[in-house]
CSV table of C-alpha atoms in Angstrom, one decimal:
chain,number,residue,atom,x,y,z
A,140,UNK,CA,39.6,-17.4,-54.9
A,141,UNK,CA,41.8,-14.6,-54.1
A,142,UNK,CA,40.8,-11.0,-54.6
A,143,UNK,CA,41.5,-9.5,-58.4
A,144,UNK,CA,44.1,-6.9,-58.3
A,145,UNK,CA,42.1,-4.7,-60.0
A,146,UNK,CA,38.2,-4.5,-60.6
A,147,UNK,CA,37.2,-1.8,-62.4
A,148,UNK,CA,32.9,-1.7,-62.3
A,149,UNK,CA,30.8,0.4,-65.2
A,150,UNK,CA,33.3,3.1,-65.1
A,151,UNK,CA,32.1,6.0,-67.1
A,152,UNK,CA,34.2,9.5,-67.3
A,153,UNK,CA,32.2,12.5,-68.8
A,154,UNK,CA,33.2,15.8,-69.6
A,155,UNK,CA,30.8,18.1,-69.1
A,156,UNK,CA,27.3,17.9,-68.0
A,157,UNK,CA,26.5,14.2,-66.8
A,158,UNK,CA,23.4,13.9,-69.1
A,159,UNK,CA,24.6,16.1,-72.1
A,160,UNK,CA,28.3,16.1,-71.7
A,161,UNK,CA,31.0,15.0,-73.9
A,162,UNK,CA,31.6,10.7,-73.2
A,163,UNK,CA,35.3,9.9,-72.7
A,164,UNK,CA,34.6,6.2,-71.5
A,165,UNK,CA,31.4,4.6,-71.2
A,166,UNK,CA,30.0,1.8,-68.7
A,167,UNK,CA,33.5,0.3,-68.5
A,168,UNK,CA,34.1,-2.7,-66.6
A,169,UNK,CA,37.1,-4.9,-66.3
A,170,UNK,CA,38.9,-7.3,-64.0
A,171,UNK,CA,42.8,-8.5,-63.6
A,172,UNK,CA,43.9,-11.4,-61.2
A,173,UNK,CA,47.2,-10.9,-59.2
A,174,UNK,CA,47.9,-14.4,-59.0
A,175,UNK,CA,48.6,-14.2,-62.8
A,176,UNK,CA,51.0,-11.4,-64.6
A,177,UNK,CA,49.3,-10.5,-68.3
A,178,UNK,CA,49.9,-7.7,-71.0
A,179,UNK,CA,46.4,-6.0,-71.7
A,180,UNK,CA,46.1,-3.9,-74.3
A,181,UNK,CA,43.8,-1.1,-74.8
A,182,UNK,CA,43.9,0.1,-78.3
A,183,UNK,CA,41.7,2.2,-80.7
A,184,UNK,CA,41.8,5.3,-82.6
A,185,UNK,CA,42.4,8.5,-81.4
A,186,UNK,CA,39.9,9.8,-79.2
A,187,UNK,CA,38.5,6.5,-78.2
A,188,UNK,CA,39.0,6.5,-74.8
A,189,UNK,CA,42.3,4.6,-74.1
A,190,UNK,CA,44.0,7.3,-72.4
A,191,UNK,CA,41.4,8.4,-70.7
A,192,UNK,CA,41.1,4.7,-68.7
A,193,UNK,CA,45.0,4.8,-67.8
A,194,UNK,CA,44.3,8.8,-66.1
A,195,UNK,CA,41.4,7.1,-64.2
A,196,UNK,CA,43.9,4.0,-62.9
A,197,UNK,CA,46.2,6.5,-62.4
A,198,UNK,CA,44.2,8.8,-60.1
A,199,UNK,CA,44.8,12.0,-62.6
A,200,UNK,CA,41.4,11.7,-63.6
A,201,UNK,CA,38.2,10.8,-61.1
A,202,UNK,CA,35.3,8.8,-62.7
A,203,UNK,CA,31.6,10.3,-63.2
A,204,UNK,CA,29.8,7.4,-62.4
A,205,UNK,CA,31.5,3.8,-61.3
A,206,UNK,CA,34.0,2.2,-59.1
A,207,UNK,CA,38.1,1.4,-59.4
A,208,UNK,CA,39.1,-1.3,-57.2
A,209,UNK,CA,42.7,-2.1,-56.4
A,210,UNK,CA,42.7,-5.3,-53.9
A,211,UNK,CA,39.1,-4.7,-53.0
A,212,UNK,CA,39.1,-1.3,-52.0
A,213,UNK,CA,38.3,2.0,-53.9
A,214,UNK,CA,41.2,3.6,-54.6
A,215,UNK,CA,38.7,6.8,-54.3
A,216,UNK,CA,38.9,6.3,-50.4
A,217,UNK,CA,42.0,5.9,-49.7
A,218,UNK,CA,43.9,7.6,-47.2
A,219,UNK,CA,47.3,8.6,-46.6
A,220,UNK,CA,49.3,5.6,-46.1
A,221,UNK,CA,47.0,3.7,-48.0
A,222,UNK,CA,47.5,6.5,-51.2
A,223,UNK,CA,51.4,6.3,-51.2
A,224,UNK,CA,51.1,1.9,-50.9
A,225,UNK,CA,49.2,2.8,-54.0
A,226,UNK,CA,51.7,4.7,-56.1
A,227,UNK,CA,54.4,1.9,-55.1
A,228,UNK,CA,52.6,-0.8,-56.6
A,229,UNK,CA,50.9,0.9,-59.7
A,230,UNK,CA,53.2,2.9,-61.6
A,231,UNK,CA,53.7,4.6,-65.1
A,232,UNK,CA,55.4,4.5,-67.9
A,233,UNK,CA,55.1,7.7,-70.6
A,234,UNK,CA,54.4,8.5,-74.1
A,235,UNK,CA,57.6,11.2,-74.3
A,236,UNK,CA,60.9,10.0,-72.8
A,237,UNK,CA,62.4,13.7,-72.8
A,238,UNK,CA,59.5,15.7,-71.5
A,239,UNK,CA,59.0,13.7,-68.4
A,240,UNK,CA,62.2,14.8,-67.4
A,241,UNK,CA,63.3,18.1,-65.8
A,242,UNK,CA,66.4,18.7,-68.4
A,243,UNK,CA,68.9,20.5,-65.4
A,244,UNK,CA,69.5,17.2,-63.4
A,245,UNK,CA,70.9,14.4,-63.9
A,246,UNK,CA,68.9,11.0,-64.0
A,247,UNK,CA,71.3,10.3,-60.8
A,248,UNK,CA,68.3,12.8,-59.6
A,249,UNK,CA,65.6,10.7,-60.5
A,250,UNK,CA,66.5,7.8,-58.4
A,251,UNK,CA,67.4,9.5,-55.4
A,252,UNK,CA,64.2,11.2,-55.2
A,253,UNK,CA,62.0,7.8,-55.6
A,254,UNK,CA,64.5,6.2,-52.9
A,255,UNK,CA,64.2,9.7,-50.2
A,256,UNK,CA,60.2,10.0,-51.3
A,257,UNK,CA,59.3,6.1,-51.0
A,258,UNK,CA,61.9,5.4,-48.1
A,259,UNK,CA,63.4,2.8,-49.9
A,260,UNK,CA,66.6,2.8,-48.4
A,261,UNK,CA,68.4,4.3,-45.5
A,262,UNK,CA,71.7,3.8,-46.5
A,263,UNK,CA,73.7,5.2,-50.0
A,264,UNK,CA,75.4,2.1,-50.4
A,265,UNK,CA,72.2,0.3,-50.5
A,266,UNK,CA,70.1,2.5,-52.5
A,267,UNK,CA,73.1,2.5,-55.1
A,268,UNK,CA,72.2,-1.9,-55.3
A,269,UNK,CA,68.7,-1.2,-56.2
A,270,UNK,CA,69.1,1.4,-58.6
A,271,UNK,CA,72.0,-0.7,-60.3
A,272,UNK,CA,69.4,-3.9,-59.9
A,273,UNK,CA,66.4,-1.8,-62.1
A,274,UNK,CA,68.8,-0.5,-64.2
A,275,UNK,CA,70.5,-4.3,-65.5
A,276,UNK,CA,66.7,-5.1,-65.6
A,277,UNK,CA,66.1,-2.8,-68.4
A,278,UNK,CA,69.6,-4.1,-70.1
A,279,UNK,CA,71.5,-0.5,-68.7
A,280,UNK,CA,74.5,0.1,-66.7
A,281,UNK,CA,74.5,2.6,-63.8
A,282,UNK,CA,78.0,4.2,-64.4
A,283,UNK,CA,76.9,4.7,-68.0
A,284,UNK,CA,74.1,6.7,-67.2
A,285,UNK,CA,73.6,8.6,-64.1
A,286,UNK,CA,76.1,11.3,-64.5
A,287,UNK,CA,74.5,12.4,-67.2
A,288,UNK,CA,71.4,14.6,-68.6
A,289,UNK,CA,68.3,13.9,-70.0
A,290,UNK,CA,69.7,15.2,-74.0
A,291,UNK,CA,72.6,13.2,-73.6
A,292,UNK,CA,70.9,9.8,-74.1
A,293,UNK,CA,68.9,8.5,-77.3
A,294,UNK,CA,65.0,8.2,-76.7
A,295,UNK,CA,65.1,4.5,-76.6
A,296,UNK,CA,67.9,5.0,-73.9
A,297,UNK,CA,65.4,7.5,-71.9
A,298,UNK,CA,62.6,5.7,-71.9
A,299,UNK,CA,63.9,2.4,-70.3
A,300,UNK,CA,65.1,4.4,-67.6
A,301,UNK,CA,61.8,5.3,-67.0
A,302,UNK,CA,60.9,1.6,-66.8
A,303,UNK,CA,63.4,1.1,-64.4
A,304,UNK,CA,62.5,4.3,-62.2
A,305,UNK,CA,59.3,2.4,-61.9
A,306,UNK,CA,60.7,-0.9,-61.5
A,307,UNK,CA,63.0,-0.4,-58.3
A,308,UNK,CA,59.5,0.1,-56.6
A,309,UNK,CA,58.8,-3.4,-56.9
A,310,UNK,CA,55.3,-2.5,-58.6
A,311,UNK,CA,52.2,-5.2,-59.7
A,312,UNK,CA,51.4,-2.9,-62.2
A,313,UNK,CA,52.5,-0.5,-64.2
A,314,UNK,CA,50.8,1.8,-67.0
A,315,UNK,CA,52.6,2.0,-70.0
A,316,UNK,CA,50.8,4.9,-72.4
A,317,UNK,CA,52.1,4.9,-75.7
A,318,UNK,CA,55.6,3.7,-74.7
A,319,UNK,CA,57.2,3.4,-78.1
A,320,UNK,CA,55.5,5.8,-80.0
A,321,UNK,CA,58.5,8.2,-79.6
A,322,UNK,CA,61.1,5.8,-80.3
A,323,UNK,CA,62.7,4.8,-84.1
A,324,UNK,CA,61.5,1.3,-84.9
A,325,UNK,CA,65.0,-0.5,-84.0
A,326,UNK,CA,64.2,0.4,-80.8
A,327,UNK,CA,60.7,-0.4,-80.2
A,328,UNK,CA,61.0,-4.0,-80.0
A,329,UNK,CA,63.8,-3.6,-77.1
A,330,UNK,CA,61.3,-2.0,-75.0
A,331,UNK,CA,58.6,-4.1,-75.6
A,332,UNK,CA,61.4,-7.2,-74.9
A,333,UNK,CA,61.6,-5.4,-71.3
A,334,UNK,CA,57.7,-5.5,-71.2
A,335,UNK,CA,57.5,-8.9,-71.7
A,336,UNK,CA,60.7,-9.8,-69.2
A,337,UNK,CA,59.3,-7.7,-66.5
A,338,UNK,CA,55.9,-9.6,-67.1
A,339,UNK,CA,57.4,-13.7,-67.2
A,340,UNK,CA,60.6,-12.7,-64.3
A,341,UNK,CA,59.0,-10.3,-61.7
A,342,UNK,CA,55.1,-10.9,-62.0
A,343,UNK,CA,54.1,-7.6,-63.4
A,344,UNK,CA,51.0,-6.9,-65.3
A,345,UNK,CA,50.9,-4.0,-67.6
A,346,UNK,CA,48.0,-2.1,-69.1
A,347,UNK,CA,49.5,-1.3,-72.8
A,348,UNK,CA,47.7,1.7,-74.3
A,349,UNK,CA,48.3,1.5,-78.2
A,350,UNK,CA,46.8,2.2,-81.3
A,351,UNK,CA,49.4,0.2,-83.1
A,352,UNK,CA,47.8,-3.1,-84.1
A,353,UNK,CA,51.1,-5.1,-84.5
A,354,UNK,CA,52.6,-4.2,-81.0
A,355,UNK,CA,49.8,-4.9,-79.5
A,356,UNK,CA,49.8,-8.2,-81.5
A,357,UNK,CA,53.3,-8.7,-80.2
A,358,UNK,CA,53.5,-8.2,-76.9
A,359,UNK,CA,49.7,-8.2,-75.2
A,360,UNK,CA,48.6,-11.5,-74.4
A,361,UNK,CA,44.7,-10.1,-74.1
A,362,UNK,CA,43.2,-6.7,-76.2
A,363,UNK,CA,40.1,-4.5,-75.4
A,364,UNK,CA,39.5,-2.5,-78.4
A,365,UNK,CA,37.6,1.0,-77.9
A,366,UNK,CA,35.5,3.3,-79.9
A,367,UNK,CA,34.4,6.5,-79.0
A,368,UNK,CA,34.8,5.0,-75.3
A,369,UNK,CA,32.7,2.1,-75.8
A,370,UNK,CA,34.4,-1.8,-75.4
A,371,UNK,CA,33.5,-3.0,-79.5
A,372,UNK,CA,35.3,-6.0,-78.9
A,373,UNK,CA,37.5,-7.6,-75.8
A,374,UNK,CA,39.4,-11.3,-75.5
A,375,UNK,CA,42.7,-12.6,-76.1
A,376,UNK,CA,44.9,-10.9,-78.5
A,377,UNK,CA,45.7,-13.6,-81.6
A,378,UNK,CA,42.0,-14.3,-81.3
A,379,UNK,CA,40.6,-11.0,-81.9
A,380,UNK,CA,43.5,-9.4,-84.4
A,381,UNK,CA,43.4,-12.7,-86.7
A,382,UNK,CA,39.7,-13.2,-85.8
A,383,UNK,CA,38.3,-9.8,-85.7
A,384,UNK,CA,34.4,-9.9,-85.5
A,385,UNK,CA,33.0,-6.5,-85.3
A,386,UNK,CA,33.1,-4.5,-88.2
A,387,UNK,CA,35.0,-1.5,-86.4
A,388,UNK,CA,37.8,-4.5,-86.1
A,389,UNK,CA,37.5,-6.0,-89.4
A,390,UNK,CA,37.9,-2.0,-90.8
A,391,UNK,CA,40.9,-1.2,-88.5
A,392,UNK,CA,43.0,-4.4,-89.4
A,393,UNK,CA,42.2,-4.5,-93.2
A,394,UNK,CA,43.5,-0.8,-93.3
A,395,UNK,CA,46.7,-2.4,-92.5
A,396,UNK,CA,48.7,-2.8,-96.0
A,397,UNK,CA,50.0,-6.5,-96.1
A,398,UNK,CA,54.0,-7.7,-96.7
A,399,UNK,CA,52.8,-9.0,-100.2
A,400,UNK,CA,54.5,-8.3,-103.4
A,401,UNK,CA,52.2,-9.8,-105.6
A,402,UNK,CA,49.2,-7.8,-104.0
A,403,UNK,CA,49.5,-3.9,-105.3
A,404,UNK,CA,48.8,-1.8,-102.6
A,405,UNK,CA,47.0,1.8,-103.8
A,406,UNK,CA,48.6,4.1,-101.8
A,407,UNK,CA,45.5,5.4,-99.9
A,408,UNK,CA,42.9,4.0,-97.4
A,409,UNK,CA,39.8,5.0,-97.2
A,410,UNK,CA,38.1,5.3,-94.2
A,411,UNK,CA,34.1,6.3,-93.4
A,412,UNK,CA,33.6,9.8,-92.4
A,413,UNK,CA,34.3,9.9,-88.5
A,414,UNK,CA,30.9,10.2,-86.1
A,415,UNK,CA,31.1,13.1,-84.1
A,416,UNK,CA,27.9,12.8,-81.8
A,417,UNK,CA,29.2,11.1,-78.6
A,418,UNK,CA,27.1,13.2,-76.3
A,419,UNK,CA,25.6,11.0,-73.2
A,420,UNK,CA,22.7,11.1,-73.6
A,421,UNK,CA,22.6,9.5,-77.4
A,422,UNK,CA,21.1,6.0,-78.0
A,423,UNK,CA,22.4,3.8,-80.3
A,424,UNK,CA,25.7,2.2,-81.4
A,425,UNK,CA,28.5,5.0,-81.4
A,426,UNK,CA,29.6,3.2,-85.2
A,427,UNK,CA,26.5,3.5,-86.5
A,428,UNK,CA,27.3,6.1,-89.5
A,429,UNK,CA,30.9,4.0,-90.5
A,430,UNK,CA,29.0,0.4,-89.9
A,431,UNK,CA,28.8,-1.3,-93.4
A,432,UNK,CA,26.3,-3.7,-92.0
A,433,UNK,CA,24.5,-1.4,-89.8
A,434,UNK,CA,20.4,-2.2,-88.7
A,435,UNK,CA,17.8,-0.3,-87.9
A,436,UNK,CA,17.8,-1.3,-84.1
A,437,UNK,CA,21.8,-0.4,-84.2
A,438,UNK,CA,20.4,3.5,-84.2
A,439,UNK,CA,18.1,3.4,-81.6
A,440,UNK,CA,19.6,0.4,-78.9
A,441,UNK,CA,23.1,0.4,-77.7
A,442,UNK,CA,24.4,-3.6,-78.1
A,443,UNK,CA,25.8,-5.4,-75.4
A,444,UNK,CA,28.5,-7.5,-75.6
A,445,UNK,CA,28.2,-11.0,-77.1
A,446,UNK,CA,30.1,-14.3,-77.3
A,447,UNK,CA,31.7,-14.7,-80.4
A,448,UNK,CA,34.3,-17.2,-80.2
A,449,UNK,CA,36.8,-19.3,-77.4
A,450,UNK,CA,38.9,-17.5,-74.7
A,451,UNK,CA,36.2,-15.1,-73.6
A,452,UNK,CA,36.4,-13.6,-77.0
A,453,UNK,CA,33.4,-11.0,-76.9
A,454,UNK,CA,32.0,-8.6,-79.4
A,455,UNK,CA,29.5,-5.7,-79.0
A,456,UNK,CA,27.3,-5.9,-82.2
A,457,UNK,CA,23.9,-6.8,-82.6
A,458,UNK,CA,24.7,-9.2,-85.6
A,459,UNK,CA,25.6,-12.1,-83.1
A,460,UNK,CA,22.7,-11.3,-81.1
């Protein structure tokens, strides 16, 4: 069995002191093969901790307690050479395709700096192939878009170069946060077409961070769902979004207003006041003030996760215990 590409082992980041502070992700643990290119996708409300996971992969961020493995080694404990191999093969993709960009250069500027920092090429003629090759990846054309700025181009436009400024690295993984939150809908499902294409044509996984419930739907091919940095429920996408089993779920797809004429849809959706204890050291199930079906023991235990269904499907609530 070959080593995972990533493990990642009870992560837990916490702002803050480590037994009072504020909990951005809890005992987190998670595994990805590199033998088999997926879509995962983290999703939850704001504030639950998706981010938060992506800064950690990232190396922006550096866990309180817990491991990050990439191939079996701590990416904590790197060195040097072993630091910029990282960055080659995990990559990122952005919630704003205008601010990642310095708005004086061109995005000729862009590439050349990947190829001169990564030593990608030593030639111009063949640095100009592989920026031409990531582009036509992401369905651009070089001479249509390297002489020109960063305002010059639409957001869908912006942000698939992005993809492909990641892309011409060749990566195994790439972090996409938010991608097509900043895009009009007609162009959302373009990108998420180059998510997909990337994933089936060149073997690269993605972590998708959303908290839209139909991408993540449409593209991810597995979904953890977060709350208040704890995993409520984890297992393969269609399962858990037309299956949903723990009542956090169930509330977060019903809110969803349904494509049906003959059903009147109120106007407004109304959701439990939000919990706003998520210090470390509380006991207990973070939902326990929303939970419609909360128990005593939900206040005082924190419940693991359980099997609930097929494909690994797994739900952290004390009703399947």
């Amino acid at each position: 069995m070959s080593v995972p590409l990533f493990e990642i082992r009870n992560v837990s980041k916490i702002y803050g002191p480590e037994n009072t502070g504020l909990v951005a992700l809890d005992n987190f643990s998670w595994t990805i093969s590199q033998d088999d290119a997926r879509i995962v996708t983290i999703a939850g409300e704001s504030g639950s901790g998706k981010s938060t996971l992506g800064e950690l992969i990232l190396r922006s961020s550096r866990p309180t307690r817990g491991q990050i493995l990439f191939q079996g080694v701590d990416i904590w404990t790197f060195n040097a050479a072993q630091k910029r191999d990282y960055f080659r093969q995990v990559q990122a993709v952005f919630q704003d395709p205008f601010g990642v960009y310095n708005p004086f250069y061109k995005f000729q500027h862009v590439f050349d700096m990947v190829v001169k920092n990564f030593k990608l090429s030593s030639s111009r003629e063949h640095a100009r192939v592989l920026i031409e090759d990531a582009l036509n990846a992401v369905g651009l054309n070089g001479e249509e878009v390297l002489g020109k700025h960063p305002h010059q181009l639409s957001g869908g436009q912006r942000q698939r170069i992005m993809i492909a400024r990641a892309i011409m690295l060749k990566p195994k993984f790439i972090v996409a946060d938010e991608p097509v939150s900043m895009v009009d809908a007609s162009l959302r499902a373009s990108i998420l077409d180059v998510m997909m294409k990337l994933r089936d044509d060149l073997g690269i996984s993605f972590l998708y961070v959303t908290h839209d419930l139909s991408t993540a739907f449409q593209v991810g091919d597995d979904i953890i769902l977060l709350y208040q940095g704890h995993v409520v429920e984890h297992g393969n996408a269609e399962d858990v979004i037309s299956w949903p089993q723990h009542p956090y779920v169930q509330l977060l797809i019903n809110s969803v207003p349904k494509p049906d004429p003959d059903q009147r849809w109120p106007g407004t959706v109304e959701l439990p006041a939000e919990e706003t204890l998520r210090a470390a050291g509380a006991a207990g199930c973070r939902f326990y003030e929303r939970c419609p079906q909360r128990m005593d023991r939900c206040n005082s235990e924190t419940p693991p996760l359980y099997d609930v269904g097929d494909n690994s499907h797994v739900a952290a609530c004390f009703l399947y215990d």
